Amino acid sequence: MWKKMANEGVDLTVFITMAIIFIVITLLLGWYGHKNTQDNDSYLLGRKKTNSVIIALSYGATFLSASAVIGFGGQAAVHGTTLMWLCFLNMSVGLIVAFIVFGRPTRRLGKKLGALTFADLLGKIYKSRGIRLFTALLIIIMMPIYCAAVLKGGVNSLAVITGLDYNVMLLILSVIVAVYVVYGGVIAVMYNDAFQAVIMFVGMVVIFIVTMYSVGLDGFQQLTDLKVSGALEQTGVLPGANGWTMFAELGSDEWLTVVTTFLLGVGIGALTQPQLVVRFMSAKDEKTLNRSMIIGSIFIFVIVGAAYTCGTLCNLYFYNEYGVNAVTYVTNGVDFIIPTFIVEVFRNITFGDVFVSLFLVSLICASISTISGLMHTIGVARGYDLYESYKERKHKEELKKSSLWYSRVFTVIMMILVVIYCYLMPSDIIAKATSVFMGITAAALLPTYIYGLYAKNPIKKAAHISIVTGTLTYLFWALFINAGTSIFLPICNLITGQKVLFIGSSVSFVDALVVALPVSILAMVISVLYYRAKSTTETEPVAEAQA
């Protein structure tokens, strides 16, 4: 079916023209970033006076990648409006809480301590090279998986819809990202993010309007009626699903998967994203962050809300046209549902090929904006955090020059690795990879991050215990218990001969974050209380002697 559909509704002349204009502007912004990147500080944090609009759009575009539009949009087609709660969490937790609770103290402490990266910030708060090294290594090991999933999802959709060669598309997007990240640094990344965010915003607004026009304003009620009457069945879900417009049965396999993996895994995990924390540290002042939060809220609400709404309602469109739901009609996998729907719904609309091309460019933007932020973060984790940690402080001036060179070289190397990952990763991986990366960073670092921001004298040993406990718990649960994440590294299958330890049990649908984060928090609280009590006990004899 897909081979037959390739190029239908897609005018390659229009698309290629729009893509060339986009690439030219992207590279010009990369040149602008390079021109204004004079040293290591500007490569890592820009000029530390970025305005509110750039921060908001960069934060939103980096936060919401192809995983939101394609990956989670496709999941909405399967699971329904339940994922709209993720839209609420993206706004309330991923943006408002992030900016108010984390953004202000992060910017303030970052400036006070002279921190240039997330790993650098945590290391300086706790005066711990170990914490800085661990954070950098976590980024280097785990972030490329997330980056590859985003790149793979975007390129797959582009190649299939346009009929262009997958390898060529993958090479072009990878080279574009590598060029402006390597030479332009965070300035090029953030300005390109803002430019790409505008395209994403316009594209998703158009798609939302056309979707509502095609299915009607009462689309959700129509879906409910079709499910109740038995005319349209919900397929591809786990036991406990109640249709596209109803929440799954409490505690069911479907409920556990949607709530613990998609809602909590991504909703909470967004708080410890290194590529987003840097946006806080680049702000001019707190007023800039406040304005950014308002602009970002509007952007995220429109992008995510439109993606999840269209994802759910595409079932109604496919039923009206072909008598089946989205999962049945699109046999290539969940990640292809949204691209298929876009081509179909714009086919009979005037200037439909222009709108499809706009969607494709929006898709490029969604992928590149996130990948660029991720690659910049990966590059500086190795080139700056790891490199500086092993050098003497007395060579600080020379270090900054060589660190910048190392960051650029390592970014290129990791970009090559990400491309290799794209060929090794399975299909329908975008949403899962997003959840895994956000989950493990939250389990390992969230208690340490928030404790470090608000404690006057944070205890280093307590942070070490929390990080180790959270990381080990997450990895054990993800690799041996959870059926959805054990596919990334089949260690359980190699050791025990089965995919997970408790096959057939509902516990295999519980996301690792839901278990690991409470354990990490508990480890932090107990450790803090213990070391404070120990410190008090040790100082008491001294106090008595003085008395």
Coordinates of C-alpha atoms in Angstrom, one line a residue:
M1 CA 0.0 0.0 0.0
W2 CA 2.8 2.4 0.9
K3 CA 4.7 2.0 -2.3
K4 CA 1.5 2.7 -4.2
M5 CA 0.9 5.8 -2.0
A6 CA 4.4 7.2 -2.3
N7 CA 4.3 10.6 -4.0
E8 CA 0.4 10.7 -4.0
G9 CA -0.5 14.1 -2.7
V10 CA 3.1 15.1 -2.6
D11 CA 4.4 17.4 -5.3
L12 CA 8.2 16.8 -5.1
T13 CA 8.9 20.1 -6.8
V14 CA 7.0 22.0 -4.1
F15 CA 8.5 20.0 -1.3
I16 CA 12.1 20.1 -2.6
T17 CA 11.8 23.9 -3.1
M18 CA 10.5 24.4 0.4
A19 CA 13.2 22.1 1.8
I20 CA 16.0 24.0 0.0
I21 CA 14.8 27.3 1.4
F22 CA 14.6 25.7 4.8
I23 CA 18.1 24.3 4.6
V24 CA 19.6 27.6 3.4
I25 CA 18.0 29.6 6.3
T26 CA 19.2 26.9 8.7
L27 CA 22.8 27.1 7.5
L28 CA 22.7 30.9 7.6
L29 CA 21.6 30.7 11.2
G30 CA 24.4 28.3 11.8
W31 CA 26.8 30.8 10.3
Y32 CA 25.4 33.5 12.6
G33 CA 26.0 31.2 15.5
H34 CA 29.6 30.6 14.4
K35 CA 30.2 34.3 14.0
N36 CA 29.1 34.9 17.5
T37 CA 30.9 31.9 19.1
Q38 CA 34.2 33.3 20.2
D39 CA 35.1 30.9 23.0
N40 CA 34.1 27.8 25.0
D41 CA 31.6 29.8 27.1
S42 CA 29.7 31.1 24.1
Y43 CA 29.7 27.7 22.5
L44 CA 28.1 26.1 25.6
L45 CA 25.7 28.8 26.8
G46 CA 25.7 31.5 24.1
R47 CA 26.0 35.1 25.3
K48 CA 23.9 34.5 28.4
K49 CA 21.5 37.2 27.4
T50 CA 19.1 35.2 25.1
N51 CA 15.7 36.8 24.9
S52 CA 12.4 35.3 26.1
V53 CA 11.0 34.4 22.6
I54 CA 14.2 32.5 21.6
I55 CA 14.3 30.6 24.9
A56 CA 10.6 29.7 24.8
L57 CA 10.6 28.5 21.2
S58 CA 14.0 26.8 21.6
Y59 CA 12.8 25.0 24.7
G60 CA 9.5 24.0 23.1
A61 CA 11.0 22.8 19.8
T62 CA 13.7 20.8 21.6
F63 CA 11.2 19.4 24.0
L64 CA 8.7 18.4 21.4
S65 CA 10.3 16.5 18.6
A66 CA 9.1 13.9 16.1
S67 CA 8.4 11.8 19.1
A68 CA 5.5 14.1 20.0
V69 CA 4.1 14.6 16.5
I70 CA 4.7 11.1 15.0
G71 CA 5.5 8.8 17.9
F72 CA 2.9 9.9 20.5
G73 CA 0.5 11.1 17.8
G74 CA 0.5 7.5 16.5
Q75 CA 0.1 6.2 20.1
A76 CA -3.0 8.5 20.4
A77 CA -4.4 6.7 17.4
V78 CA -4.1 3.5 19.3
H79 CA -4.9 4.5 22.9
G80 CA -7.1 7.5 22.3
T81 CA -7.7 10.7 24.3
T82 CA -6.0 9.3 27.4
L83 CA -2.8 10.7 26.0
M84 CA -4.3 14.2 26.2
W85 CA -3.3 14.0 29.9
L86 CA 0.2 14.0 28.6
C87 CA -0.5 17.3 27.0
F88 CA -1.5 18.6 30.4
L89 CA 1.6 17.1 32.0
N90 CA 3.8 18.5 29.3
M91 CA 2.5 22.0 30.1
S92 CA 2.1 21.8 33.9
V93 CA 5.2 19.7 34.8
G94 CA 7.4 19.9 31.7
L95 CA 7.0 23.7 31.3
I96 CA 5.4 25.6 34.2
V97 CA 6.9 23.5 37.1
A98 CA 10.1 23.3 35.2
F99 CA 10.4 27.0 34.8
I100 CA 9.2 28.1 38.2
V101 CA 10.6 25.4 40.5
F102 CA 13.8 24.5 38.5
G103 CA 14.4 27.3 36.0
R104 CA 15.0 30.3 38.4
P105 CA 17.3 28.6 40.9
T106 CA 19.1 26.8 38.0
R107 CA 19.9 30.1 36.3
R108 CA 20.8 31.8 39.6
L109 CA 23.1 28.9 40.8
G110 CA 24.6 28.4 37.3
K111 CA 25.6 32.0 37.2
K112 CA 26.9 32.0 40.7
L113 CA 29.0 28.9 40.3
G114 CA 30.1 29.6 36.7
A115 CA 28.5 26.4 35.5
L116 CA 28.2 25.8 31.7
T117 CA 26.4 22.5 31.4
F118 CA 23.9 20.4 33.5
A119 CA 26.7 18.0 34.5
D120 CA 28.9 20.9 35.4
L121 CA 26.1 22.5 37.5
L122 CA 25.5 19.3 39.6
G123 CA 29.2 18.8 40.0
K124 CA 29.8 22.3 41.3
I125 CA 26.8 22.3 43.6
Y126 CA 28.0 19.1 45.3
K127 CA 31.7 19.8 44.8
S128 CA 31.9 16.3 43.3
R129 CA 33.8 15.3 40.2
G130 CA 32.1 11.9 40.5
I131 CA 28.6 13.3 40.1
R132 CA 29.7 15.4 37.1
L133 CA 31.4 12.4 35.5
F134 CA 28.4 10.2 36.0
T135 CA 25.9 12.8 34.6
A136 CA 28.2 13.2 31.5
L137 CA 28.5 9.5 31.0
L138 CA 24.7 9.0 31.4
I139 CA 24.2 11.6 28.6
I140 CA 26.9 10.0 26.4
I141 CA 25.5 6.4 26.8
M142 CA 21.7 7.0 26.8
M143 CA 21.1 10.1 24.8
P144 CA 22.2 8.8 21.4
I145 CA 19.5 6.1 21.6
Y146 CA 16.8 8.8 22.0
C147 CA 18.5 10.9 19.3
A148 CA 18.6 8.0 16.9
A149 CA 14.9 7.2 17.5
V150 CA 13.9 10.8 16.7
L151 CA 16.1 10.9 13.6
K152 CA 14.9 7.4 12.4
G153 CA 11.2 8.4 12.9
G154 CA 11.5 11.6 10.9
V155 CA 13.5 10.1 8.1
N156 CA 11.3 7.0 7.8
S157 CA 8.2 9.2 7.4
L158 CA 9.9 11.5 4.9
A159 CA 11.3 8.7 2.8
V160 CA 8.0 6.8 2.7
I161 CA 5.8 9.7 1.9
T162 CA 8.0 11.3 -0.7
G163 CA 9.4 8.1 -2.2
L164 CA 12.9 9.5 -1.8
D165 CA 15.8 7.2 -0.8
Y166 CA 16.0 6.6 3.0
N167 CA 19.8 6.6 3.0
V168 CA 20.0 9.9 1.2
M169 CA 17.5 11.6 3.5
L170 CA 19.3 10.2 6.6
L171 CA 22.6 11.5 5.3
I172 CA 21.3 15.0 4.4
L173 CA 19.6 15.6 7.8
S174 CA 22.6 14.3 9.7
V175 CA 25.0 16.5 7.8
I176 CA 22.8 19.6 8.3
V177 CA 22.6 19.0 12.0
A178 CA 26.3 18.2 12.4
V179 CA 27.4 21.4 10.4
Y180 CA 25.5 24.0 12.3
V181 CA 25.9 22.3 15.8
V182 CA 29.6 21.8 15.4
Y183 CA 30.3 25.3 14.1
G184 CA 27.5 27.4 15.5
G185 CA 27.3 26.0 19.1
V186 CA 24.3 26.7 21.2
I187 CA 23.6 30.1 19.6
A188 CA 23.0 28.4 16.2
V189 CA 21.0 25.6 17.9
M190 CA 18.7 28.0 19.8
Y191 CA 18.1 30.3 16.8
N192 CA 17.4 27.4 14.5
D193 CA 15.1 26.0 17.1
A194 CA 13.1 29.2 17.2
F195 CA 12.9 29.3 13.4
Q196 CA 11.9 25.7 13.2
A197 CA 9.3 26.1 16.0
V198 CA 7.5 28.8 14.0
I199 CA 7.2 26.3 11.1
M200 CA 6.0 23.6 13.4
F201 CA 3.4 25.9 14.9
V202 CA 1.9 26.9 11.6
G203 CA 2.0 23.3 10.2
M204 CA 0.2 21.9 13.2
V205 CA -2.5 24.6 13.3
V206 CA -3.2 23.9 9.6
I207 CA -3.4 20.2 10.2
F208 CA -5.7 20.6 13.2
I209 CA -8.1 22.8 11.2
V210 CA -8.2 20.4 8.3
T211 CA -8.8 17.4 10.6
M212 CA -11.7 19.1 12.4
Y213 CA -13.2 20.1 9.0
S214 CA -12.9 16.6 7.7
V215 CA -14.4 14.7 10.6
G216 CA -16.6 17.3 12.1
L217 CA -16.6 19.2 15.4
D218 CA -18.4 16.3 17.1
G219 CA -15.7 13.8 16.1
F220 CA -15.0 12.5 19.6
Q221 CA -18.8 11.9 20.1
Q222 CA -18.9 10.0 16.8
L223 CA -16.0 7.8 17.9
T224 CA -17.8 7.1 21.2
D225 CA -21.0 6.1 19.4
L226 CA -19.1 3.9 17.0
K227 CA -17.3 2.1 19.8
V228 CA -20.5 1.6 21.9
S229 CA -22.5 0.3 18.9
G230 CA -19.7 -2.1 18.0
A231 CA -19.3 -0.7 14.5
L232 CA -15.7 0.1 15.1
E233 CA -13.4 -1.9 17.4
Q234 CA -10.3 -0.6 19.1
T235 CA -7.3 -2.8 18.2
G236 CA -3.7 -2.8 19.1
V237 CA -4.4 -2.2 22.8
L238 CA -4.0 -4.3 25.9
P239 CA -6.7 -5.8 28.1
G240 CA -8.7 -3.0 30.0
A241 CA -9.1 -0.5 27.1
N242 CA -12.5 1.1 27.0
G243 CA -12.3 2.9 23.6
W244 CA -10.7 6.0 22.3
T245 CA -12.6 8.5 24.4
M246 CA -12.7 6.6 27.8
F247 CA -9.9 6.0 30.3
A248 CA -8.8 2.4 30.6
E249 CA -9.9 0.3 33.6
L250 CA -8.0 1.2 36.7
G251 CA -5.1 -1.1 37.3
S252 CA -5.5 -3.0 34.0
D253 CA -2.6 -3.8 31.6
E254 CA -3.7 -1.0 29.3
W255 CA -4.0 1.5 32.2
L256 CA -0.5 0.6 33.6
T257 CA 1.1 1.0 30.2
V258 CA -0.5 4.3 29.3
V259 CA -0.2 5.9 32.8
T260 CA 3.2 4.7 34.0
T261 CA 5.1 4.6 30.7
F262 CA 3.6 7.4 28.5
L263 CA 2.1 9.9 31.1
L264 CA 4.4 9.6 34.1
G265 CA 7.5 8.4 32.2
V266 CA 7.6 11.4 29.8
G267 CA 5.7 13.9 32.0
I268 CA 8.1 13.7 35.0
G269 CA 11.2 12.8 33.0
A270 CA 11.1 16.1 31.2
L271 CA 12.3 17.8 34.4
T272 CA 15.9 16.4 34.2
Q273 CA 16.6 16.8 30.5
P274 CA 20.1 18.2 30.2
Q275 CA 19.4 19.9 26.8
L276 CA 16.5 21.8 28.4
V277 CA 18.3 22.8 31.6
V278 CA 20.9 24.7 29.5
R279 CA 18.1 26.9 28.2
F280 CA 17.5 28.1 31.8
M281 CA 21.2 28.9 32.2
S282 CA 21.4 30.9 29.0
A283 CA 18.6 33.4 30.1
K284 CA 19.5 37.0 30.7
D285 CA 17.4 37.3 33.9
E286 CA 14.3 35.8 35.7
K287 CA 11.9 38.1 33.9
T288 CA 13.1 36.6 30.7
L289 CA 12.2 33.1 32.1
N290 CA 8.8 34.3 33.1
R291 CA 8.0 35.6 29.6
S292 CA 9.4 32.5 28.1
M293 CA 7.1 30.3 30.2
I294 CA 4.0 32.1 28.8
I295 CA 5.1 31.9 25.2
G296 CA 6.2 28.3 25.7
S297 CA 2.9 27.3 27.2
I298 CA 1.0 28.4 24.1
F299 CA 3.5 26.7 21.8
I300 CA 3.4 23.3 23.6
F301 CA -0.4 23.4 24.0
V302 CA -0.9 23.9 20.3
I303 CA 1.7 21.4 19.1
V304 CA 0.9 18.6 21.5
G305 CA -2.8 19.2 21.6
A306 CA -3.1 19.2 17.9
A307 CA -1.0 16.0 17.5
Y308 CA -2.9 14.0 20.0
T309 CA -6.3 15.2 18.8
C310 CA -5.5 14.4 15.2
G311 CA -4.0 11.1 16.2
T312 CA -7.2 10.0 17.9
L313 CA -9.6 11.4 15.3
C314 CA -7.8 9.8 12.4
N315 CA -9.6 6.6 13.4
L316 CA -12.9 8.3 12.5
Y317 CA -11.4 9.5 9.2
F318 CA -10.2 6.0 8.2
Y319 CA -13.5 4.5 9.2
N320 CA -15.5 7.0 7.1
E321 CA -13.2 6.4 4.1
Y322 CA -12.4 2.7 4.4
G323 CA -14.5 1.2 7.2
V324 CA -11.5 0.4 9.5
N325 CA -9.5 2.0 12.3
A326 CA -6.0 3.5 11.9
V327 CA -4.1 0.5 13.2
T328 CA -5.9 -1.8 10.7
Y329 CA -5.4 0.5 7.8
V330 CA -1.8 1.4 8.4
T331 CA 0.0 -1.9 8.5
N332 CA 3.6 -0.5 8.6
G333 CA 3.4 0.4 12.3
V334 CA 2.3 3.0 14.8
D335 CA 4.9 5.5 13.7
F336 CA 3.5 5.7 10.2
I337 CA -0.1 6.4 11.2
I338 CA 0.2 10.2 11.3
P339 CA 2.1 10.6 8.1
T340 CA -0.4 8.3 6.3
F341 CA -3.3 10.3 7.7
I342 CA -1.8 13.6 6.6
V343 CA -1.3 12.4 3.0
E344 CA -4.9 11.1 2.9
V345 CA -6.7 14.0 4.5
F346 CA -5.0 16.6 2.3
R347 CA -5.4 14.7 -1.0
N348 CA -8.7 16.2 -2.0
I349 CA -8.1 19.7 -0.7
T350 CA -7.1 22.6 -2.9
F351 CA -3.4 23.2 -2.6
G352 CA -3.2 20.0 -0.7
D353 CA 0.3 19.3 -2.0
V354 CA 1.5 22.6 -0.5
F355 CA 0.1 21.7 2.9
V356 CA 1.6 18.2 2.7
S357 CA 4.9 19.7 1.9
L358 CA 4.5 22.1 4.8
F359 CA 3.8 19.1 7.1
L360 CA 7.0 17.4 5.8
V361 CA 9.1 20.5 6.5
S362 CA 7.4 20.7 9.9
L363 CA 8.4 17.1 10.4
I364 CA 12.0 18.0 9.5
C365 CA 11.9 20.8 12.0
A366 CA 10.5 18.6 14.7
S367 CA 13.3 16.2 14.2
I368 CA 16.2 18.6 13.6
S369 CA 15.3 20.9 16.5
T370 CA 15.5 18.1 19.0
I371 CA 18.4 16.3 17.4
S372 CA 20.5 19.5 17.4
G373 CA 19.9 20.1 21.1
L374 CA 20.7 16.5 21.9
M375 CA 23.9 16.4 19.8
H376 CA 25.1 19.7 21.3
T377 CA 24.6 18.2 24.8
I378 CA 26.3 14.9 23.9
G379 CA 29.3 16.7 22.3
V380 CA 29.9 19.0 25.3
A381 CA 29.4 16.2 27.8
R382 CA 32.5 14.5 26.3
G383 CA 34.4 17.5 25.0
Y384 CA 33.9 19.7 28.0
D385 CA 32.7 17.8 31.1
L386 CA 34.8 14.6 30.8
Y387 CA 37.8 16.4 29.3
E388 CA 37.9 19.2 31.9
S389 CA 37.5 16.8 34.8
Y390 CA 40.8 15.1 34.0
K391 CA 42.8 18.3 33.5
E392 CA 44.5 20.5 36.0
R393 CA 42.8 23.8 36.9
K394 CA 46.0 25.7 36.5
H395 CA 45.7 25.3 32.7
K396 CA 42.2 26.8 32.6
E397 CA 42.8 29.2 29.6
E398 CA 44.4 26.5 27.4
L399 CA 41.8 24.0 28.5
K400 CA 38.9 26.1 27.3
K401 CA 40.4 26.4 23.8
S402 CA 41.1 22.7 23.5
S403 CA 37.8 21.8 25.2
L404 CA 35.9 23.6 22.4
W405 CA 37.9 21.6 19.8
Y406 CA 37.2 18.3 21.6
S407 CA 33.4 19.2 21.8
R408 CA 33.2 19.7 18.1
V409 CA 35.2 16.6 17.2
F410 CA 33.2 14.4 19.5
T411 CA 29.9 15.8 18.2
V412 CA 30.8 14.6 14.7
I413 CA 31.8 11.2 16.0
M414 CA 28.6 10.8 18.0
M415 CA 26.5 11.9 15.0
I416 CA 28.1 9.0 13.0
L417 CA 27.2 6.6 15.9
V418 CA 23.6 7.9 15.9
V419 CA 23.3 7.2 12.2
I420 CA 24.5 3.6 12.8
Y421 CA 21.9 3.3 15.6
C422 CA 19.2 4.2 13.1
Y423 CA 20.0 1.1 11.1
L424 CA 20.0 -1.2 14.1
M425 CA 16.9 0.1 15.9
P426 CA 13.5 -1.6 15.4
S427 CA 10.4 0.2 14.1
D428 CA 7.8 1.9 16.4
I429 CA 10.6 2.9 18.7
I430 CA 10.1 6.7 19.0
A431 CA 7.7 6.8 22.0
K432 CA 9.5 4.0 23.9
A433 CA 13.0 5.5 23.4
T434 CA 11.7 8.9 24.6
S435 CA 10.2 7.3 27.7
V436 CA 13.4 5.3 28.5
F437 CA 15.8 8.2 28.3
M438 CA 13.5 10.6 30.2
G439 CA 12.8 7.9 32.8
I440 CA 16.4 6.9 33.6
T441 CA 17.5 10.6 33.9
A442 CA 14.7 11.3 36.3
A443 CA 15.3 8.2 38.4
A444 CA 19.0 8.9 38.6
L445 CA 19.1 12.6 38.9
L446 CA 15.8 14.3 39.8
P447 CA 16.1 13.9 43.7
T448 CA 19.8 15.1 43.5
Y449 CA 18.9 18.0 41.2
I450 CA 16.1 19.4 43.3
Y451 CA 17.9 18.8 46.6
G452 CA 21.0 20.6 45.3
L453 CA 18.9 23.6 44.1
Y454 CA 17.2 24.2 47.4
A455 CA 19.5 22.8 50.2
K456 CA 21.9 25.3 51.8
N457 CA 24.6 22.7 52.3
P458 CA 23.7 19.7 50.2
I459 CA 25.3 16.4 51.4
K460 CA 27.4 14.9 48.7
K461 CA 27.3 11.3 50.0
A462 CA 23.5 11.4 50.1
A463 CA 23.5 12.5 46.4
H464 CA 25.8 9.6 45.6
I465 CA 23.6 7.1 47.3
S466 CA 20.4 8.4 45.6
I467 CA 22.0 8.4 42.1
V468 CA 23.4 4.8 42.5
T469 CA 20.1 3.5 44.0
G470 CA 17.9 5.1 41.4
T471 CA 20.1 4.1 38.4
L472 CA 20.4 0.4 39.5
T473 CA 16.7 0.1 40.3
Y474 CA 15.7 1.6 37.0
L475 CA 18.1 -0.6 35.0
F476 CA 17.0 -3.8 36.8
W477 CA 13.3 -3.1 36.3
A478 CA 13.7 -1.9 32.7
L479 CA 15.8 -4.9 31.6
F480 CA 14.3 -7.7 33.7
I481 CA 10.7 -6.7 34.6
N482 CA 9.1 -4.3 32.0
A483 CA 8.1 -6.0 28.8
G484 CA 8.2 -2.8 26.8
T485 CA 11.7 -1.7 27.6
S486 CA 13.5 -5.1 27.9
I487 CA 13.6 -5.1 24.0
F488 CA 16.4 -2.5 24.1
L489 CA 18.9 -4.9 25.6
P490 CA 17.7 -8.5 25.9
I491 CA 19.8 -9.4 28.9
C492 CA 17.0 -11.2 30.7
N493 CA 16.4 -13.4 27.7
L494 CA 20.1 -14.3 27.5
I495 CA 20.3 -15.2 31.2
T496 CA 16.9 -16.8 31.9
G497 CA 15.6 -17.7 28.4
Q498 CA 12.5 -15.6 28.7
K499 CA 11.9 -11.9 27.8
V500 CA 11.0 -10.8 31.3
L501 CA 11.0 -12.5 34.7
F502 CA 7.2 -12.4 35.3
I503 CA 5.6 -13.3 32.0
G504 CA 1.8 -12.9 32.0
S505 CA 1.8 -10.7 35.1
S506 CA 0.5 -7.1 35.1
V507 CA 3.7 -6.1 36.8
S508 CA 5.5 -6.4 33.5
F509 CA 3.5 -3.4 32.2
V510 CA 4.6 -1.1 35.1
D511 CA 7.2 1.4 33.9
A512 CA 10.6 1.4 35.6
L513 CA 10.4 5.1 36.6
V514 CA 7.3 4.5 38.8
V515 CA 9.4 2.1 40.9
A516 CA 12.9 3.6 40.6
L517 CA 12.0 7.3 41.3
P518 CA 10.4 6.6 44.7
V519 CA 13.3 4.4 45.6
S520 CA 15.7 7.1 44.6
I521 CA 13.8 9.7 46.6
L522 CA 13.6 7.4 49.7
A523 CA 17.3 6.8 49.5
M524 CA 18.0 10.5 49.4
V525 CA 15.7 11.3 52.4
I526 CA 17.1 8.5 54.5
S527 CA 20.7 9.4 53.6
V528 CA 20.2 13.0 54.4
L529 CA 18.6 12.3 57.8
Y530 CA 21.4 9.8 58.6
Y531 CA 24.3 12.0 57.7
R532 CA 22.7 15.0 59.5
A533 CA 22.2 12.9 62.6
K534 CA 25.7 11.6 62.4
S535 CA 27.1 15.1 62.0
T536 CA 25.1 16.3 65.0
T537 CA 26.3 13.4 67.2
E538 CA 29.9 14.1 66.2
T539 CA 29.8 17.8 67.1
E540 CA 28.0 17.3 70.5
P541 CA 31.1 16.4 72.5
V542 CA 32.9 19.5 71.2
A543 CA 30.0 21.7 72.2
E544 CA 30.0 20.2 75.7
A545 CA 33.7 20.7 76.1
Q546 CA 33.4 24.3 75.2
A547 CA 30.6 24.7 77.7

